[in-house]
Amino acid sequence: MQRVWVILGFLFAVGLLTAGVWSYGYRQALSQLSEKAEADLELAADRLSTQMQVYQELAVLMATHPVLRALETPVQQQAARAILLDVADKTSAVNMMYLDRSGQVLASAQPVEWPNMADHPAFRRALQGAMGSAHGVVESSGDRTYSYAAPAFSDAGQVEGVLIVVADVQDVEQTWRGSTEAVFFTDGDGVVFISNRSDLLFWHRDEGQLGLTPPDGGVVDFASVLVGPHEVWELNWGRYLPSRALHLMLDLPVIDMTAEVLVDVAPAQRLAGLQAATVAAICLAFGALLYLATERRRTLAEANTILESRVAQRTHALTAANTALRHEVREREDAEAALKHAQEELIQAGKLSALGQMSAGISHELNQPLMAIQQFADNGAAFLSRGRDEKASENLTRISAMAARMARIIKNLRAFSRNESEPMGKVNLVQVIDTAVELTEARLRTEDVRMDWAPPNNPVYAWGGEVRLVQVFVNLINNAADAMSGQDDRLIRIAIDRGDKLAVTVRDIGPGIENSEKLFEPFYTTKAVGTSEGMGLGLSISYGLVQSFGGNIRGANLDTGALFTVELEPFTEHEVA
């Protein structure tokens, strides 16, 4: 039962809050609507005053026209009528008339119904030396007009005539008729004389009355309600007028009228209703969530005890699993370090294996220059004893060339055999291939293998490690020579392709590749078991080295022989940065 009273109290509080939000939102929306309506009303009033002021100024200017000063003869009167007609046509005035002090019309742009207008309110005001104005309805046509009367003074300062300009109110209304808000202007008698809603024309307001009464005197629905500082009318005056409207008024003493506007408050009501509905929905949703949370809290409290016991059990199991996982991680890290060390040793073993294959040729390459140096030294000594200095100098020059050649061979061997620890960077690919060719030159010459390698004139730069790239191409050259060991004609072609990708091709004319799928697997070899020519690690090592540079190596069979392609990343300056 207590729970029911709590729910009812909550719903009552939500209702009060919703009503308060609606009232506040409605007042705020009316304030904004009032500011907009006030601006629209001032704009319409300024527009009407400005348009009517044109005719007022026209009356003042034309009252002193020289042609109107002398209207004694028919010719003078005809000239005055022509002037007035021309000006009326150009300014859209209904009529322009010049009257004498007695109110007699001396000249007019259009024919007049009453030749004497002494009783015209604007004329009487002008006779007093001031600007006169009046409005009315033409009986014959029913047109609404607004008249301005300007006095014409004689040289002695006396009023000798009056110029009246008649404006058509309908023409003035056309510029703003049909605007969104209902705007109307009432005269001093409370009659609606100008409006952008034709239904309201000639409605009137009696003394002390807030609303308006139709011209036929009928009774219409009307009520006025104050919402804060705002006046809201409740009415039923036609389908072109709102049923509930904000009412504002503005006095216009210049034209002796009062401007009024009716603005539909339905948008303000909808906005306030939307705000109130939103607040109510939020409150109800919050209440529902709070109710559900309260109900679930009890259930959760019961489940919490069971959960704590399970958590304790799981925590114990997770602690044990975590300990085992850390132990396994340490084992994997040790295995990874051992694997990395083994890979480095395997790369070095590949180098030493290649050096072992080239040892006989390298020994010959070193022994031959040594014997030549000894021979040239003996010859040089003999030439010096005989006084033949030129011949001795020639032998010394040859000794120097032989020593330089031996130094270059030893330098390449030392660089090839060392463990490279320098980071990857800019490598001259042409120089790398030249070094690999020079290291294998002795073996190829001993085994009668021809080398087709034409280095380009300009260097080609790639991204990688110089010593490791030399090892890759030494392995490929040695593998090509091994593949052609059982045939008479032996040829190796090396070329650099700078197309879409930077690639180096090594091609032989041997029997080709037997099993391309296992080509780069460790310990895979086509050599006979028990031979000392290798363990099948050369291509596997080369594959790993090229992959570490971000490149790729692949092998394929041709019509005659095999083709190995080494793709490398070209060196660019931004890689250094």
Tab-separated table of C-alpha atoms in Angstrom, residues 8-399:
chain	number	residue	atom	x	y	z
A	8	LEU	CA	0.592	8.536	-6.713
A	9	GLY	CA	2.619	11.255	-4.981
A	10	PHE	CA	5.283	11.033	-7.655
A	11	LEU	CA	2.682	11.351	-10.454
A	12	PHE	CA	1.120	14.381	-8.717
A	13	ALA	CA	4.537	16.058	-8.467
A	14	VAL	CA	5.215	15.334	-12.143
A	15	GLY	CA	1.846	16.917	-13.027
A	16	LEU	CA	2.632	20.072	-11.073
A	17	LEU	CA	6.094	20.315	-12.616
A	18	THR	CA	4.671	19.788	-16.117
A	19	ALA	CA	2.092	22.524	-15.600
A	20	GLY	CA	4.777	24.897	-14.329
A	21	VAL	CA	7.038	24.153	-17.284
A	22	TRP	CA	4.139	24.697	-19.714
A	23	SER	CA	3.231	28.034	-18.112
A	24	TYR	CA	6.838	29.241	-18.100
A	25	GLY	CA	7.488	28.030	-21.633
A	26	TYR	CA	4.269	29.645	-22.877
A	27	ARG	CA	5.188	33.012	-21.333
A	28	GLN	CA	8.710	32.836	-22.745
A	29	ALA	CA	7.395	31.945	-26.190
A	30	LEU	CA	4.879	34.823	-25.985
A	31	SER	CA	7.732	37.206	-25.117
A	32	GLN	CA	9.662	36.123	-28.196
A	33	LEU	CA	6.489	36.264	-30.270
A	34	SER	CA	5.775	39.760	-28.922
A	35	GLU	CA	9.222	41.010	-29.934
A	36	LYS	CA	8.725	39.696	-33.468
A	37	ALA	CA	5.183	41.065	-33.669
A	38	GLU	CA	6.327	44.466	-32.430
A	39	ALA	CA	9.015	44.559	-35.104
A	40	ASP	CA	6.512	43.517	-37.805
A	41	LEU	CA	4.031	46.162	-36.604
A	42	GLU	CA	6.653	48.920	-36.638
A	43	LEU	CA	7.766	47.823	-40.109
A	44	ALA	CA	4.184	47.928	-41.453
A	45	ALA	CA	3.546	51.304	-39.795
A	46	ASP	CA	6.773	52.772	-41.153
A	47	ARG	CA	5.946	51.458	-44.605
A	48	LEU	CA	2.484	53.027	-44.544
A	49	SER	CA	3.741	56.325	-43.094
A	50	THR	CA	6.523	56.494	-45.662
A	51	GLN	CA	4.180	55.827	-48.566
A	52	MET	CA	1.657	58.389	-47.326
A	53	GLN	CA	4.391	60.923	-46.659
A	54	VAL	CA	5.140	60.949	-50.375
A	55	TYR	CA	1.736	62.454	-51.053
A	56	GLN	CA	2.134	64.887	-48.154
A	57	GLU	CA	5.398	66.198	-49.565
A	58	LEU	CA	3.860	66.271	-53.034
A	59	ALA	CA	1.108	68.575	-51.758
A	60	VAL	CA	3.643	70.915	-50.137
A	61	LEU	CA	5.791	71.091	-53.260
A	62	MET	CA	2.962	71.576	-55.739
A	63	ALA	CA	1.185	74.232	-53.629
A	64	THR	CA	3.826	76.800	-54.623
A	65	HIS	CA	3.950	75.885	-58.323
A	66	PRO	CA	3.975	79.123	-60.434
A	67	VAL	CA	1.312	77.861	-62.818
A	68	LEU	CA	-1.190	77.668	-59.922
A	69	ARG	CA	-0.641	81.296	-58.901
A	70	ALA	CA	-2.518	82.707	-61.894
A	71	LEU	CA	-5.785	80.917	-62.868
A	72	GLU	CA	-7.848	83.812	-64.164
A	73	THR	CA	-8.173	82.839	-67.831
A	74	PRO	CA	-9.316	79.523	-69.341
A	75	VAL	CA	-5.848	79.072	-70.903
A	76	GLN	CA	-4.186	79.397	-67.513
A	77	GLN	CA	-6.674	76.965	-66.000
A	78	GLN	CA	-6.047	74.474	-68.841
A	79	ALA	CA	-2.274	74.701	-68.268
A	80	ALA	CA	-2.766	74.111	-64.531
A	81	ARG	CA	-4.953	71.062	-65.188
A	82	ALA	CA	-2.287	69.649	-67.522
A	83	ILE	CA	0.406	70.106	-64.902
A	84	LEU	CA	-1.715	68.514	-62.179
A	85	LEU	CA	-2.672	65.562	-64.425
A	86	ASP	CA	0.932	64.913	-65.384
A	87	VAL	CA	2.091	64.908	-61.762
A	88	ALA	CA	-0.857	62.736	-60.653
A	89	ASP	CA	-0.093	60.152	-63.332
A	90	LYS	CA	3.560	60.004	-62.342
A	91	THR	CA	2.873	59.706	-58.594
A	92	SER	CA	-0.217	57.424	-58.815
A	93	ALA	CA	-2.329	60.007	-57.032
A	94	VAL	CA	-6.094	59.628	-57.483
A	95	ASN	CA	-6.591	63.354	-57.979
A	96	MET	CA	-4.927	66.715	-57.393
A	97	MET	CA	-7.014	69.889	-56.908
A	98	TYR	CA	-6.269	73.566	-56.391
A	99	LEU	CA	-8.933	75.507	-54.421
A	100	ASP	CA	-9.340	79.165	-53.616
A	101	ARG	CA	-10.067	80.463	-50.112
A	102	SER	CA	-13.801	79.853	-50.535
A	103	GLY	CA	-13.283	76.162	-51.319
A	104	GLN	CA	-14.060	76.526	-55.032
A	105	VAL	CA	-12.083	74.098	-57.228
A	106	LEU	CA	-10.112	76.194	-59.720
A	107	ALA	CA	-8.136	73.342	-61.365
A	108	SER	CA	-7.994	69.576	-60.934
A	109	ALA	CA	-6.293	66.619	-62.569
A	110	GLN	CA	-9.545	64.631	-62.712
A	111	PRO	CA	-13.201	65.815	-62.676
A	112	VAL	CA	-14.610	66.311	-59.187
A	113	GLU	CA	-18.073	65.476	-57.872
A	114	TRP	CA	-18.279	68.583	-55.661
A	115	PRO	CA	-16.962	71.799	-57.213
A	116	ASN	CA	-16.939	73.433	-53.787
A	117	MET	CA	-15.098	71.646	-50.938
A	118	ALA	CA	-15.318	74.264	-48.242
A	119	ASP	CA	-16.544	71.679	-45.723
A	120	HIS	CA	-13.639	69.258	-46.345
A	121	PRO	CA	-11.761	68.755	-43.019
A	122	ALA	CA	-8.344	68.893	-44.688
A	123	PHE	CA	-9.294	72.146	-46.500
A	124	ARG	CA	-10.433	73.814	-43.285
A	125	ARG	CA	-7.156	72.878	-41.598
A	126	ALA	CA	-5.127	74.213	-44.527
A	127	LEU	CA	-6.968	77.566	-44.394
A	128	GLN	CA	-5.446	77.955	-40.941
A	129	GLY	CA	-1.965	77.792	-42.512
A	130	ALA	CA	-1.166	74.214	-41.456
A	131	MET	CA	-0.998	70.893	-43.265
A	132	GLY	CA	-4.398	69.264	-43.332
A	133	SER	CA	-5.242	65.627	-43.731
A	134	ALA	CA	-8.386	63.521	-43.883
A	135	HIS	CA	-9.586	60.136	-45.001
A	136	GLY	CA	-12.873	58.865	-46.285
A	137	VAL	CA	-14.769	56.691	-48.735
A	138	VAL	CA	-15.877	57.837	-52.176
A	139	GLU	CA	-19.648	57.375	-52.268
A	140	SER	CA	-19.868	56.664	-55.977
A	141	SER	CA	-17.133	54.014	-56.154
A	142	GLY	CA	-16.668	52.933	-52.552
A	143	ASP	CA	-12.905	53.538	-52.824
A	144	ARG	CA	-11.019	54.502	-49.703
A	145	THR	CA	-8.928	57.668	-50.038
A	146	TYR	CA	-6.505	59.667	-47.923
A	147	SER	CA	-6.171	63.401	-48.628
A	148	TYR	CA	-3.464	65.955	-47.837
A	149	ALA	CA	-4.137	69.696	-48.105
A	150	ALA	CA	-1.244	72.182	-48.244
A	151	PRO	CA	-1.803	75.968	-48.051
A	152	ALA	CA	-0.469	78.314	-50.739
A	153	PHE	CA	0.629	81.668	-49.300
A	154	SER	CA	0.563	85.060	-51.026
A	155	ASP	CA	3.452	87.503	-50.951
A	156	ALA	CA	1.824	89.120	-47.939
A	157	GLY	CA	1.894	85.797	-46.029
A	158	GLN	CA	-1.850	85.159	-46.266
A	159	VAL	CA	-3.392	81.855	-47.413
A	160	GLU	CA	-4.648	82.481	-50.931
A	161	GLY	CA	-5.287	78.880	-52.032
A	162	VAL	CA	-5.093	75.227	-51.023
A	163	LEU	CA	-3.683	72.245	-52.957
A	164	ILE	CA	-5.287	68.890	-52.125
A	165	VAL	CA	-3.653	65.548	-53.092
A	166	VAL	CA	-5.931	62.501	-52.927
A	167	ALA	CA	-4.224	59.051	-52.538
A	168	ASP	CA	-5.837	55.671	-53.140
A	169	VAL	CA	-5.479	53.583	-49.977
A	170	GLN	CA	-5.936	50.332	-51.956
A	171	ASP	CA	-2.764	51.043	-53.932
A	172	VAL	CA	-0.860	51.575	-50.690
A	173	GLU	CA	-2.206	48.305	-49.259
A	174	GLN	CA	-1.076	46.279	-52.284
A	175	THR	CA	2.578	46.511	-51.228
A	176	TRP	CA	2.030	44.581	-47.988
A	177	ARG	CA	-1.340	42.848	-48.375
A	178	GLY	CA	-1.271	39.124	-47.571
A	179	SER	CA	1.695	39.226	-45.152
A	180	THR	CA	1.814	36.549	-42.481
A	181	GLU	CA	0.494	38.571	-39.556
A	182	ALA	CA	-2.895	40.329	-39.538
A	183	VAL	CA	-2.233	44.106	-39.413
A	184	PHE	CA	-4.926	46.801	-39.392
A	185	PHE	CA	-5.081	50.561	-38.824
A	186	THR	CA	-7.975	52.251	-37.001
A	187	ASP	CA	-8.776	55.948	-37.203
A	188	GLY	CA	-9.809	58.312	-34.433
A	189	ASP	CA	-13.363	56.983	-34.536
A	190	GLY	CA	-12.174	53.424	-33.989
A	191	VAL	CA	-12.960	52.287	-37.556
A	192	VAL	CA	-10.593	49.892	-39.352
A	193	PHE	CA	-9.663	51.926	-42.423
A	194	ILE	CA	-6.566	50.074	-43.693
A	195	SER	CA	-5.723	46.355	-43.314
A	196	ASN	CA	-3.944	43.475	-45.013
A	197	ARG	CA	-7.030	41.371	-44.196
A	198	SER	CA	-9.983	42.652	-46.202
A	199	ASP	CA	-12.397	40.868	-43.818
A	200	LEU	CA	-11.609	43.466	-41.128
A	201	LEU	CA	-12.243	46.604	-43.181
A	202	PHE	CA	-14.743	49.018	-41.598
A	203	TRP	CA	-15.047	47.001	-38.408
A	204	HIS	CA	-15.302	49.480	-35.516
A	205	ARG	CA	-14.503	49.714	-31.840
A	206	ASP	CA	-16.962	51.496	-29.572
A	207	GLU	CA	-15.783	53.618	-26.678
A	208	GLY	CA	-14.438	51.455	-23.848
A	209	GLN	CA	-14.528	48.336	-26.034
A	210	LEU	CA	-11.416	46.144	-26.523
A	211	GLY	CA	-12.546	44.068	-29.483
A	212	LEU	CA	-14.101	45.050	-32.797
A	213	THR	CA	-17.642	44.943	-34.101
A	214	PRO	CA	-18.567	44.092	-37.729
A	215	PRO	CA	-19.988	46.906	-39.910
A	216	ASP	CA	-23.443	45.327	-39.785
A	217	GLY	CA	-23.449	45.488	-35.991
A	218	GLY	CA	-23.552	41.716	-35.543
A	219	VAL	CA	-22.238	39.919	-32.471
A	220	VAL	CA	-18.955	37.971	-32.767
A	221	ASP	CA	-17.069	35.844	-30.272
A	222	PHE	CA	-14.419	37.791	-28.377
A	223	ALA	CA	-12.550	37.517	-25.095
A	224	SER	CA	-9.353	39.131	-23.823
A	225	VAL	CA	-6.958	37.348	-21.480
A	226	LEU	CA	-3.802	38.756	-19.886
A	227	VAL	CA	-0.889	36.315	-19.826
A	228	GLY	CA	1.678	38.198	-17.833
A	229	PRO	CA	2.229	41.528	-19.622
A	230	HIS	CA	0.773	40.162	-22.865
A	231	GLU	CA	-2.783	40.627	-24.118
A	232	VAL	CA	-4.210	37.540	-25.830
A	233	TRP	CA	-7.470	37.747	-27.751
A	234	GLU	CA	-9.780	34.768	-28.125
A	235	LEU	CA	-11.920	35.343	-31.206
A	236	ASN	CA	-13.726	33.720	-34.080
A	237	TRP	CA	-13.572	36.325	-36.850
A	238	GLY	CA	-12.999	34.225	-39.955
A	239	ARG	CA	-10.755	31.553	-41.396
A	240	TYR	CA	-8.007	34.059	-42.254
A	241	LEU	CA	-7.633	35.164	-38.638
A	242	PRO	CA	-6.285	33.074	-35.714
A	243	SER	CA	-8.648	31.852	-33.020
A	244	ARG	CA	-6.159	32.894	-30.306
A	245	ALA	CA	-3.917	35.835	-31.072
A	246	LEU	CA	-1.430	38.121	-29.349
A	247	HIS	CA	-2.641	41.725	-29.699
A	248	LEU	CA	-0.295	44.734	-29.932
A	249	MET	CA	-1.037	48.419	-30.642
A	250	LEU	CA	1.088	51.343	-31.844
A	251	ASP	CA	-0.034	54.994	-32.081
A	252	LEU	CA	0.721	56.800	-35.380
A	253	PRO	CA	0.048	60.520	-34.775
A	254	VAL	CA	1.576	61.424	-38.142
A	255	ILE	CA	-1.377	59.909	-40.004
A	256	ASP	CA	-3.776	60.138	-37.042
A	257	MET	CA	-4.285	56.384	-36.821
A	258	THR	CA	-3.492	53.458	-34.538
A	259	ALA	CA	-1.660	50.415	-35.876
A	260	GLU	CA	-2.668	47.031	-34.458
A	261	VAL	CA	-1.471	43.473	-35.093
A	262	LEU	CA	-2.881	40.007	-34.328
A	263	VAL	CA	-0.273	37.195	-34.092
A	264	ASP	CA	-1.297	33.559	-33.851
A	265	VAL	CA	-0.177	32.080	-30.502
A	266	ALA	CA	-0.595	28.460	-31.643
A	267	PRO	CA	3.177	28.057	-32.263
A	268	ALA	CA	3.867	29.316	-28.733
A	269	GLN	CA	1.345	26.836	-27.335
A	270	ARG	CA	2.862	24.002	-29.331
A	271	LEU	CA	6.361	24.919	-28.164
A	272	ALA	CA	5.253	25.116	-24.540
A	273	GLY	CA	3.391	21.790	-24.908
A	274	LEU	CA	6.470	20.174	-26.420
A	275	GLN	CA	8.651	21.440	-23.568
A	276	ALA	CA	6.153	20.255	-20.961
A	277	ALA	CA	5.789	16.864	-22.654
A	278	THR	CA	9.564	16.499	-22.796
A	279	VAL	CA	9.924	17.271	-19.094
A	280	ALA	CA	7.062	14.915	-18.226
A	281	ALA	CA	8.581	12.143	-20.348
A	282	ILE	CA	11.974	12.618	-18.728
A	283	CYS	CA	10.482	12.612	-15.234
A	284	LEU	CA	8.358	9.535	-15.939
A	285	ALA	CA	11.300	7.753	-17.517
A	286	PHE	CA	13.477	8.655	-14.550
A	287	GLY	CA	10.767	7.493	-12.148
A	288	ALA	CA	10.360	4.230	-14.025
A	289	LEU	CA	14.111	3.665	-14.004
A	290	LEU	CA	14.256	4.525	-10.316
A	291	TYR	CA	11.434	2.083	-9.585
A	292	LEU	CA	13.109	-0.642	-11.622
A	293	ALA	CA	16.437	0.102	-9.965
A	294	THR	CA	14.852	-0.169	-6.512
A	295	GLU	CA	13.235	-3.484	-7.400
A	296	ARG	CA	16.413	-4.817	-8.892
A	297	ARG	CA	18.487	-3.667	-5.958
A	298	ARG	CA	16.853	-6.213	-3.709
A	299	THR	CA	17.367	-8.950	-6.259
A	300	LEU	CA	20.976	-7.901	-6.762
A	301	ALA	CA	21.583	-7.890	-3.031
A	302	GLU	CA	20.488	-11.505	-2.879
A	303	ALA	CA	22.609	-12.431	-5.857
A	304	ASN	CA	25.588	-10.511	-4.522
A	305	THR	CA	26.312	-13.067	-1.811
A	306	ILE	CA	26.351	-15.910	-4.298
A	307	LEU	CA	28.434	-13.836	-6.689
A	308	GLU	CA	31.036	-12.976	-4.057
A	309	SER	CA	31.625	-16.620	-3.312
A	310	ARG	CA	31.954	-17.385	-7.015
A	311	VAL	CA	34.275	-14.423	-7.478
A	312	ALA	CA	36.512	-15.718	-4.709
A	313	GLN	CA	36.699	-19.097	-6.426
A	314	ARG	CA	37.340	-17.538	-9.812
A	315	THR	CA	39.948	-15.191	-8.371
A	316	HIS	CA	41.866	-18.142	-6.989
A	317	ALA	CA	41.672	-19.905	-10.362
A	318	LEU	CA	42.675	-16.765	-12.258
A	319	THR	CA	45.636	-16.190	-9.956
A	320	ALA	CA	46.905	-19.645	-10.716
A	321	ALA	CA	46.269	-19.196	-14.436
A	322	ASN	CA	48.001	-15.808	-14.373
A	323	THR	CA	51.072	-17.315	-12.734
A	324	ALA	CA	51.188	-20.036	-15.363
A	325	LEU	CA	50.693	-17.465	-18.126
A	326	ARG	CA	53.583	-15.313	-16.888
A	327	HIS	CA	55.778	-18.407	-16.790
A	328	GLU	CA	54.741	-19.249	-20.355
A	329	VAL	CA	55.422	-15.651	-21.495
A	330	ARG	CA	58.938	-15.845	-20.050
A	331	GLU	CA	59.504	-19.135	-21.830
A	332	ARG	CA	58.293	-17.666	-25.127
A	333	GLU	CA	60.488	-14.582	-24.724
A	334	ASP	CA	63.512	-16.844	-24.039
A	335	ALA	CA	62.587	-18.962	-27.064
A	336	GLU	CA	62.240	-15.853	-29.237
A	337	ALA	CA	65.651	-14.582	-28.128
A	338	ALA	CA	67.169	-17.984	-28.804
A	339	LEU	CA	65.494	-18.089	-32.230
A	340	LYS	CA	66.826	-14.627	-33.098
A	341	HIS	CA	70.328	-15.680	-32.030
A	342	ALA	CA	70.014	-18.878	-34.035
A	343	GLN	CA	68.903	-16.901	-37.097
A	344	GLU	CA	71.925	-14.612	-36.782
A	345	GLU	CA	74.224	-17.613	-36.434
A	346	LEU	CA	72.485	-19.254	-39.387
A	347	ILE	CA	73.127	-16.178	-41.542
A	348	GLN	CA	76.792	-16.209	-40.506
A	349	ALA	CA	76.961	-19.940	-41.210
A	350	GLY	CA	75.592	-19.272	-44.683
A	351	LYS	CA	78.353	-16.733	-45.266
A	352	LEU	CA	81.037	-19.150	-44.081
A	353	SER	CA	79.507	-21.914	-46.221
A	354	ALA	CA	79.698	-19.654	-49.267
A	355	LEU	CA	83.296	-18.756	-48.363
A	356	GLY	CA	84.090	-22.449	-48.091
A	357	GLN	CA	82.766	-23.035	-51.615
A	358	MET	CA	84.828	-20.120	-52.909
A	359	SER	CA	87.958	-20.877	-50.848
A	360	ALA	CA	89.833	-22.724	-53.595
A	361	GLY	CA	89.250	-19.965	-56.131
A	362	ILE	CA	90.053	-17.228	-53.599
A	363	SER	CA	93.298	-18.978	-52.646
A	364	HIS	CA	94.218	-19.089	-56.329
A	365	GLU	CA	93.267	-15.401	-56.671
A	366	LEU	CA	95.628	-14.526	-53.815
A	367	ASN	CA	98.400	-16.976	-54.703
A	368	GLN	CA	98.648	-15.867	-58.331
A	369	PRO	CA	99.302	-12.182	-57.493
A	370	LEU	CA	101.843	-13.222	-54.820
A	371	MET	CA	103.825	-15.273	-57.357
A	372	ALA	CA	103.572	-12.407	-59.870
A	373	ILE	CA	104.788	-9.937	-57.223
A	374	GLN	CA	107.798	-12.166	-56.478
A	375	GLN	CA	108.614	-12.447	-60.203
A	376	PHE	CA	108.257	-8.704	-60.807
A	377	ALA	CA	110.419	-7.974	-57.717
A	378	ASP	CA	113.221	-10.252	-58.976
A	379	ASN	CA	113.009	-8.664	-62.425
A	380	GLY	CA	113.070	-5.188	-60.930
A	381	ALA	CA	116.193	-5.955	-58.921
A	382	ALA	CA	117.895	-7.314	-62.049
A	383	PHE	CA	116.941	-4.229	-64.064
A	384	LEU	CA	118.251	-1.946	-61.308
A	385	SER	CA	121.635	-3.786	-61.253
A	386	ARG	CA	121.881	-3.232	-64.986
A	387	GLY	CA	120.922	0.411	-64.707
A	388	ARG	CA	117.636	0.018	-66.546
A	389	ASP	CA	115.555	2.237	-64.253
A	390	GLU	CA	112.577	2.539	-66.612
A	391	LYS	CA	112.057	-1.227	-66.703
A	392	ALA	CA	112.488	-1.426	-62.923
A	393	SER	CA	109.856	1.329	-62.471
A	394	GLU	CA	107.467	-0.543	-64.752
A	395	ASN	CA	107.856	-3.707	-62.632
A	396	LEU	CA	107.245	-1.722	-59.419
A	397	THR	CA	104.042	-0.278	-60.920
A	398	ARG	CA	102.813	-3.797	-61.687
A	399	ILE	CA	103.679	-4.885	-58.141
